[in-house]
Amino acid sequence: MANAVGWKVVYGQAPAGFETAVAASPLRAGVRYYVSASGRTGGPLTRVPWMGGGDYIFEDGAWRPVDPRPHIP
């Protein structure tokens, strides 16, 4: 669903026109997930490739970004 800020992505639901590489599975609290996406912009003059991603943990019904570096005590 588009809004004034950007796209809202709901876990397990790909926005119209998006393809998924892996089907959704139940989330587990406290587990670190790597999320990534890529595509091309939709400008009228050029279609520039883009990609992004990061490490997240799902806790208390919300996603929280985590440092991608391994924890070293």
Backbone as ProteinMPNN parsed JSONL, in Angstrom:
{"seq_chain_A": "MANAVGWKVVYGQAPAGFETAVAASPLRAGVRYYVSASGRTGGPLTRVPWMGGGDYIFEDGAWRPVDPRPHIP", "coords_chain_A": {"N_chain_A": [[0.851, -1.163, 0.0], [0.707, 2.126, -0.924], [1.793, 5.212, 0.496], [2.087, 8.617, 1.735], [4.673, 8.64, 2.701], [6.059, 6.466, 1.659], [6.451, 3.067, 0.64], [4.531, 0.584, 2.279], [5.443, -2.362, 3.704], [4.257, -5.532, 4.359], [4.822, -8.321, 6.33], [4.991, -11.417, 4.719], [3.287, -10.707, 2.664], [3.585, -9.84, -0.538], [3.939, -6.773, -2.286], [1.833, -5.652, -5.031], [2.983, -6.687, -8.186], [5.522, -7.395, -7.321], [7.993, -9.959, -6.97], [8.587, -12.927, -5.091], [11.312, -14.665, -3.6], [11.433, -16.627, -1.705], [9.019, -18.383, 0.121], [6.859, -17.077, 2.713], [7.302, -17.808, 6.2], [6.388, -18.827, 9.56], [7.266, -16.339, 11.954], [9.898, -16.184, 14.382], [10.37, -15.142, 17.635], [13.145, -13.207, 18.757], [14.976, -14.162, 16.914], [17.494, -13.552, 14.535], [17.111, -11.974, 11.452], [17.917, -11.673, 7.983], [17.13, -9.275, 5.662], [16.408, -8.46, 2.325], [16.15, -6.542, -0.712], [15.638, -5.711, -4.167], [15.667, -3.977, -7.316], [14.47, -1.902, -9.998], [14.334, 1.611, -10.566], [11.481, 3.623, -11.46], [11.58, 5.772, -13.252], [10.82, 8.18, -15.899], [12.844, 8.632, -17.796], [15.03, 7.007, -17.306], [15.898, 3.809, -15.986], [17.069, 3.037, -13.092], [19.112, 0.706, -11.394], [18.568, -0.582, -8.071], [19.302, -1.573, -4.7], [18.899, -2.974, -1.435], [19.194, -3.751, 2.07], [19.314, -5.459, 5.265], [20.023, -6.417, 8.689], [17.683, -7.698, 10.978], [15.651, -8.077, 13.934], [12.831, -9.74, 15.267], [10.655, -8.762, 17.644], [8.246, -8.626, 20.242], [6.115, -8.166, 18.466], [7.139, -6.384, 16.582], [9.572, -5.155, 14.19], [13.068, -4.736, 14.648], [15.998, -3.026, 13.868], [19.298, -4.468, 13.76], [22.788, -4.485, 14.55], [24.828, -5.467, 11.892], [27.29, -6.655, 12.271], [29.04, -9.403, 13.763], [28.508, -10.37, 17.196], [31.028, -9.853, 19.493], [32.372, -10.909, 22.408]], "CA_chain_A": [[0.0, 0.0, 0.0], [1.515, 3.345, -1.001], [1.332, 6.347, 1.288], [2.897, 9.81, 1.485], [6.044, 8.411, 3.125], [6.671, 5.453, 0.8], [5.719, 1.803, 0.585], [4.399, -0.187, 3.506], [5.625, -3.778, 3.412], [3.693, -6.381, 5.394], [5.469, -9.632, 6.276], [4.202, -12.478, 4.108], [2.464, -10.177, 1.587], [4.37, -9.075, -1.512], [3.148, -5.752, -2.982], [1.483, -5.968, -6.415], [4.081, -6.561, -9.127], [6.769, -7.888, -6.749], [8.18, -11.407, -6.935], [9.275, -13.376, -3.884], [12.24, -15.769, -3.84], [11.175, -17.641, -0.683], [7.701, -18.207, 0.743], [6.868, -16.655, 4.119], [7.133, -18.839, 7.224], [6.136, -18.165, 10.842], [8.4, -15.645, 12.573], [10.264, -16.616, 15.729], [10.886, -14.031, 18.432], [14.536, -13.286, 19.16], [15.81, -14.693, 15.841], [18.028, -12.52, 13.639], [16.749, -12.199, 10.049], [18.487, -10.769, 6.986], [16.098, -8.883, 4.708], [16.978, -7.734, 1.194], [15.263, -6.252, -1.84], [16.308, -5.049, -5.278], [14.781, -3.689, -8.437], [14.832, -0.752, -10.819], [13.452, 2.756, -10.383], [10.489, 3.728, -12.537], [11.615, 7.098, -13.865], [10.465, 8.22, -17.32], [14.006, 8.717, -18.676], [15.992, 5.938, -17.046], [15.529, 2.849, -14.934], [18.311, 2.831, -12.349], [19.025, -0.406, -10.449], [18.739, -0.281, -6.655], [19.222, -2.715, -3.799], [19.07, -2.624, -0.036], [18.943, -4.849, 2.983], [19.862, -5.29, 6.595], [19.731, -7.418, 9.715], [16.586, -7.289, 11.858], [15.152, -9.059, 14.885], [11.404, -9.546, 15.47], [10.342, -8.881, 19.072], [7.038, -7.933, 20.71], [5.277, -7.781, 17.332], [7.744, -5.313, 15.777], [10.929, -5.357, 13.677], [14.082, -3.832, 15.187], [17.283, -3.238, 13.183], [20.433, -4.855, 14.602], [24.107, -4.301, 13.951], [25.145, -6.667, 11.115], [28.564, -7.257, 12.688], [28.835, -10.425, 14.803], [28.777, -9.963, 18.579], [32.288, -10.388, 20.002], [32.458, -10.532, 23.84]], "C_chain_A": [[0.899, 1.229, 0.0], [0.927, 4.399, -0.071], [2.276, 7.514, 1.031], [4.366, 9.598, 1.82], [6.753, 7.439, 2.187], [5.805, 4.216, 0.771], [5.665, 1.161, 1.957], [4.504, -1.656, 3.117], [5.133, -4.573, 4.601], [4.307, -7.763, 5.242], [4.512, -10.665, 5.702], [3.319, -12.018, 2.967], [3.331, -9.337, 0.659], [3.473, -8.032, -2.17], [2.888, -6.165, -4.427], [2.676, -5.722, -7.328], [5.42, -7.052, -8.608], [6.799, -9.411, -6.826], [8.897, -11.761, -5.636], [10.142, -14.58, -4.219], [11.967, -16.928, -2.889], [9.81, -17.353, -0.069], [7.848, -17.808, 2.209], [6.696, -17.868, 5.034], [6.91, -18.131, 8.554], [7.409, -17.543, 11.42], [8.637, -16.191, 13.974], [10.88, -15.427, 16.459], [12.344, -14.268, 18.791], [15.475, -13.831, 18.108], [16.237, -13.545, 14.931], [17.709, -12.911, 12.197], [17.505, -11.214, 9.172], [17.414, -10.534, 5.938], [16.771, -8.132, 3.574], [15.922, -7.542, 0.114], [16.085, -5.577, -2.925], [15.307, -4.828, -6.393], [15.339, -2.563, -9.281], [13.833, 0.367, -10.56], [12.528, 2.851, -11.583], [10.455, 5.084, -13.195], [11.313, 7.072, -15.351], [11.673, 8.208, -18.254], [14.99, 7.57, -18.494], [15.463, 5.026, -15.955], [16.814, 2.43, -14.237], [18.147, 1.651, -11.392], [19.243, 0.062, -9.009], [18.711, -1.599, -5.87], [19.441, -2.24, -2.368], [18.785, -3.833, 0.832], [19.541, -4.566, 4.342], [19.464, -6.428, 7.511], [18.683, -6.866, 10.668], [16.246, -8.428, 12.797], [13.68, -8.719, 15.121], [11.09, -9.811, 16.936], [9.103, -8.07, 19.396], [6.206, -7.393, 19.56], [5.85, -6.692, 16.441], [9.148, -5.71, 15.326], [11.854, -4.318, 14.281], [15.386, -4.089, 14.441], [18.368, -3.618, 14.181], [21.71, -4.664, 13.832], [24.48, -5.575, 13.182], [26.452, -7.346, 11.501], [28.296, -8.309, 13.764], [29.201, -9.876, 16.182], [30.064, -10.637, 19.057], [32.431, -9.949, 21.457], [33.816, -9.992, 24.22]], "O_chain_A": [[1.774, 1.347, 0.858], [-0.287, 4.467, 0.121], [3.173, 7.41, 0.195], [5.226, 10.298, 1.284], [7.951, 7.59, 1.948], [4.58, 4.297, 0.864], [6.641, 1.193, 2.707], [3.731, -2.136, 2.288], [5.545, -4.319, 5.733], [4.314, -8.32, 4.144], [3.367, -10.778, 6.14], [2.653, -12.846, 2.346], [3.764, -8.245, 1.029], [2.357, -8.356, -2.576], [3.65, -6.952, -4.989], [3.31, -4.669, -7.254], [6.378, -7.124, -9.378], [5.76, -10.067, -6.757], [9.715, -10.987, -5.14], [9.754, -15.421, -5.03], [12.237, -18.082, -3.223], [9.49, -16.202, 0.227], [8.831, -18.155, 2.863], [6.023, -18.835, 4.676], [7.214, -16.944, 8.67], [8.484, -18.141, 11.378], [7.704, -16.607, 14.661], [11.802, -14.787, 15.953], [12.738, -15.394, 19.094], [16.671, -13.958, 18.371], [15.433, -12.674, 14.599], [17.996, -14.029, 11.769], [17.713, -10.063, 9.555], [16.854, -11.483, 5.39], [17.609, -7.264, 3.816], [14.938, -8.278, 0.04], [17.104, -4.948, -2.642], [14.23, -5.423, -6.405], [16.542, -2.306, -9.275], [12.644, 0.12, -10.36], [12.775, 2.22, -12.611], [9.399, 5.513, -13.659], [11.525, 6.051, -16.004], [11.537, 7.808, -19.41], [15.704, 7.206, -19.429], [14.672, 5.441, -15.108], [17.553, 1.577, -14.729], [17.162, 1.587, -10.657], [20.013, 0.99, -8.762], [18.164, -2.602, -6.33], [20.093, -1.223, -2.132], [18.205, -4.818, 0.376], [20.201, -3.546, 4.54], [18.666, -7.291, 7.146], [18.772, -5.722, 11.113], [16.513, -9.594, 12.504], [13.317, -7.543, 15.17], [11.236, -10.934, 17.419], [8.925, -6.962, 18.89], [5.653, -6.297, 19.65], [5.125, -6.126, 15.622], [9.826, -6.496, 15.987], [11.481, -3.152, 14.416], [15.844, -5.23, 14.376], [18.361, -3.147, 15.319], [21.715, -4.678, 12.601], [24.453, -6.661, 13.76], [26.701, -8.485, 11.105], [27.408, -8.121, 14.596], [30.085, -9.03, 16.314], [30.171, -11.863, 19.026], [32.594, -8.759, 21.728], [34.037, -9.638, 25.377]]}, "name": "protein", "num_of_chains": 1, "seq": "MANAVGWKVVYGQAPAGFETAVAASPLRAGVRYYVSASGRTGGPLTRVPWMGGGDYIFEDGAWRPVDPRPHIP"}
